[in-house]
Short mmCIF file of C-alpha atoms in Angstrom, two decimals:
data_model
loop_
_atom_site.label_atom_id
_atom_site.label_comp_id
_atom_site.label_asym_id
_atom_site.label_seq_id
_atom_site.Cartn_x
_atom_site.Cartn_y
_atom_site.Cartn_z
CA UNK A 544 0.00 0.00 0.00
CA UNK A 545 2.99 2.08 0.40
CA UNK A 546 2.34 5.70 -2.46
CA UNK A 547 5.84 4.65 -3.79
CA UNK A 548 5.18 1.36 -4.57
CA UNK A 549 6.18 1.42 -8.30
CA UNK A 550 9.16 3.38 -7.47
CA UNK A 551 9.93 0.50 -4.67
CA UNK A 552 9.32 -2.29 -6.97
CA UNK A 553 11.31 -0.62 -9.87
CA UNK A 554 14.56 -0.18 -7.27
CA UNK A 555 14.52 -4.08 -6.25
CA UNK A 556 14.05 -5.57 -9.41
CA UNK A 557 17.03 -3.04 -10.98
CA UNK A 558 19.38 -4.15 -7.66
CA UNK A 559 18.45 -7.84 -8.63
CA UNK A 560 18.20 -8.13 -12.16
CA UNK A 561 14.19 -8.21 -12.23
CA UNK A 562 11.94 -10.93 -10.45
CA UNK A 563 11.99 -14.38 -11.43
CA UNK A 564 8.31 -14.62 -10.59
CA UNK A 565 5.42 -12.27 -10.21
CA UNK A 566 2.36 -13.37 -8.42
CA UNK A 567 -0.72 -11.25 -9.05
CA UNK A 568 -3.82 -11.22 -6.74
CA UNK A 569 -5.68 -8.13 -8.12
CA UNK A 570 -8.42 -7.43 -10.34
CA UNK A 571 -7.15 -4.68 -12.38
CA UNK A 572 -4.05 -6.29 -13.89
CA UNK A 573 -0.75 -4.15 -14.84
CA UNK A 574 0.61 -6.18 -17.30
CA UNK A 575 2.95 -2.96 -18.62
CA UNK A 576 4.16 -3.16 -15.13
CA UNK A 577 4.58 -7.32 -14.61
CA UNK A 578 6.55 -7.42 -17.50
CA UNK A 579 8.99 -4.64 -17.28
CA UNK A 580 9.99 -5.60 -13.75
CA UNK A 581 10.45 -9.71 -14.39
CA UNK A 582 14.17 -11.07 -15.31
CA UNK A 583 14.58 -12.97 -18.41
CA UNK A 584 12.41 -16.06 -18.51
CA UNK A 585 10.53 -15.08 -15.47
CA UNK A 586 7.01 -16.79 -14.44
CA UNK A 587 3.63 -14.79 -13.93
CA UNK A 588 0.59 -16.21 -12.10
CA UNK A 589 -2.56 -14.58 -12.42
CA UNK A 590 -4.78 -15.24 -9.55
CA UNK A 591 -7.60 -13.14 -10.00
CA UNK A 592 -9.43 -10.56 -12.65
CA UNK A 593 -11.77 -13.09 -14.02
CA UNK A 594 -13.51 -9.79 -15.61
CA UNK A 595 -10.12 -7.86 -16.47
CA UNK A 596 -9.09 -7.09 -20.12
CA UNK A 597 -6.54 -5.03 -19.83
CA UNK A 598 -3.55 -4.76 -23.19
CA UNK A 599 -0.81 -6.96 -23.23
CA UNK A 600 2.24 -6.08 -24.33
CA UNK A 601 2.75 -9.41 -26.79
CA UNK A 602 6.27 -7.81 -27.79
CA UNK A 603 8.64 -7.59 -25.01
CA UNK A 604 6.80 -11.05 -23.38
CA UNK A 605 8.13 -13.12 -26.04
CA UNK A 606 11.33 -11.06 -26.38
CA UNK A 607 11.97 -12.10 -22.41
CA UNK A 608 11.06 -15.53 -23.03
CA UNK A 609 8.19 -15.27 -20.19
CA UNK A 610 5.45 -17.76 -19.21
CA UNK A 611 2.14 -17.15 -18.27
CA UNK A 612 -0.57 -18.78 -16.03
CA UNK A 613 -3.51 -18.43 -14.25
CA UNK A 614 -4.58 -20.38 -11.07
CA UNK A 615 -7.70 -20.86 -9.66
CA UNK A 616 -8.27 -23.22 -6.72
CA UNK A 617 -12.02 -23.49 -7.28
CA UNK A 618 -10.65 -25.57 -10.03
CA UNK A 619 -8.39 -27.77 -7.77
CA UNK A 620 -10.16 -31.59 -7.26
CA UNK A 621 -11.37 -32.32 -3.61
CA UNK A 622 -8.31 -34.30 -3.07
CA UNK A 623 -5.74 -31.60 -4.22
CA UNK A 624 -7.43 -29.20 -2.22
CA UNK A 625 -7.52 -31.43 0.74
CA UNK A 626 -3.51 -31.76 0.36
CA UNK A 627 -2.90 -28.59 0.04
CA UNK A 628 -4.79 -27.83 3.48
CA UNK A 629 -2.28 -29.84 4.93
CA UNK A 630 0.71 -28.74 3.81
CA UNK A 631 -0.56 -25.37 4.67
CA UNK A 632 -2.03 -26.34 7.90
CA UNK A 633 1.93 -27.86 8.73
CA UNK A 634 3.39 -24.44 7.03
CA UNK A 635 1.50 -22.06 9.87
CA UNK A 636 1.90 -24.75 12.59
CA UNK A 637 5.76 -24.59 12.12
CA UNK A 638 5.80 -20.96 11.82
CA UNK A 639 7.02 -21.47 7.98
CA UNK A 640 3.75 -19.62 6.72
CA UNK A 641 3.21 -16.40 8.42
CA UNK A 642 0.08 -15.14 6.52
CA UNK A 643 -0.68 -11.02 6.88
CA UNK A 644 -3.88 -10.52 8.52
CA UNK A 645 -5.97 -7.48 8.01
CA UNK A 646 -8.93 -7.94 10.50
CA UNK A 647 -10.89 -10.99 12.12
CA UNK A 648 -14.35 -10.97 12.95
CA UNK A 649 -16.41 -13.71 14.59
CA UNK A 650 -18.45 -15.97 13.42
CA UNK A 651 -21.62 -13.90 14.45
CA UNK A 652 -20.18 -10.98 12.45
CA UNK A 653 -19.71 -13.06 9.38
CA UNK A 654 -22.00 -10.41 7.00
CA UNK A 655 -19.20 -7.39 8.33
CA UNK A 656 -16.28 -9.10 6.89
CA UNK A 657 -18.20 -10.22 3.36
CA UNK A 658 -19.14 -6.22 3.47
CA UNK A 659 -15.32 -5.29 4.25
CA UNK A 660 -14.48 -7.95 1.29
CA UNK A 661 -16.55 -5.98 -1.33
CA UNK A 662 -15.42 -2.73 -0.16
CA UNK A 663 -12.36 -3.47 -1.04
CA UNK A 664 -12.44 -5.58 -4.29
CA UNK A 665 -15.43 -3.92 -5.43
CA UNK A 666 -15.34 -0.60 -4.22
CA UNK A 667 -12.06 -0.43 -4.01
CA UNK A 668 -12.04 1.45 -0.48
CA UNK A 669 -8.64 0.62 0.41
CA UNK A 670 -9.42 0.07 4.25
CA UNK A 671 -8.12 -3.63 4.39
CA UNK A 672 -4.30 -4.76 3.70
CA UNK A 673 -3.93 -8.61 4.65
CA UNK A 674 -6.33 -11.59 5.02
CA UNK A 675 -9.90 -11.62 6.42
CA UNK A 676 -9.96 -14.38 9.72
CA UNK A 677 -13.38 -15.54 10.20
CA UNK A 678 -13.17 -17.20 13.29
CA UNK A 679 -15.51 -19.86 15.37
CA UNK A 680 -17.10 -19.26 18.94
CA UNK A 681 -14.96 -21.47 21.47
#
């Protein structure tokens, strides 16, 4: 969220020769931006914008040698999903995975974090950085 973030993202990836891999969370995708920044033969994975279609700069993409692909775990089988809740579940147990966590609500207040969900992917309000925590009465 920091107001220099291009300016921040610019400096590391000129100290370190670019990123090898740029993963992408947000709806309105930058590909200008993605592709300037990653190193030669560097990965993107597109986790969200089902609705974006924003340009793409074909030209300097193939003149990196850069791959592409999208990810979406609602299309993950039961079983891969169910793996992938354990690794995770061992990843935060063992302090591995330390995931950034914007605001929990309880259970009971379920309908305020859906609302502070769409304020900021909708509406883009800009009043949540991290993860939403739902959690259940003990």
């Amino acid at each position: 969220r920091a107001e220099d973030i291009d300016q921040t993202l610019a400096s590391f990836a000129q100290t370190n020769g670019g990123y090898s891999i740029w993963l992408d969370t947000q709806r309105d995708i930058n590909f200008d931006r993605m592709v300037s920044l990653l190193r030669p033969r560097g990965r993107i994975v597109l986790m969200a914008g089902r609705g974006a279609r924003p340009e793409f700069p074909v030209g300097p993409f193939y003149a990196k040698d850069l791959q592409m692909r999208g990810f979406a775990m609602f299309n993950a089988s039961q079983v891969e999903q169910q793996a992938a809740a354990v690794e995770l579940n061992k990843a935060l147990k063992s302090g591995a995975l330390k995931p950034h966590i914007g605001a929990r609500f309880p259970l009971a207040e379920a309908a305020n974090a859906h609302q502070l969900q769409e304020d900021n992917t909708l509406h883009k309000k800009g009043s949540l950085c991290g993860k939403i925590v739902v959690t259940m009465p003990t």
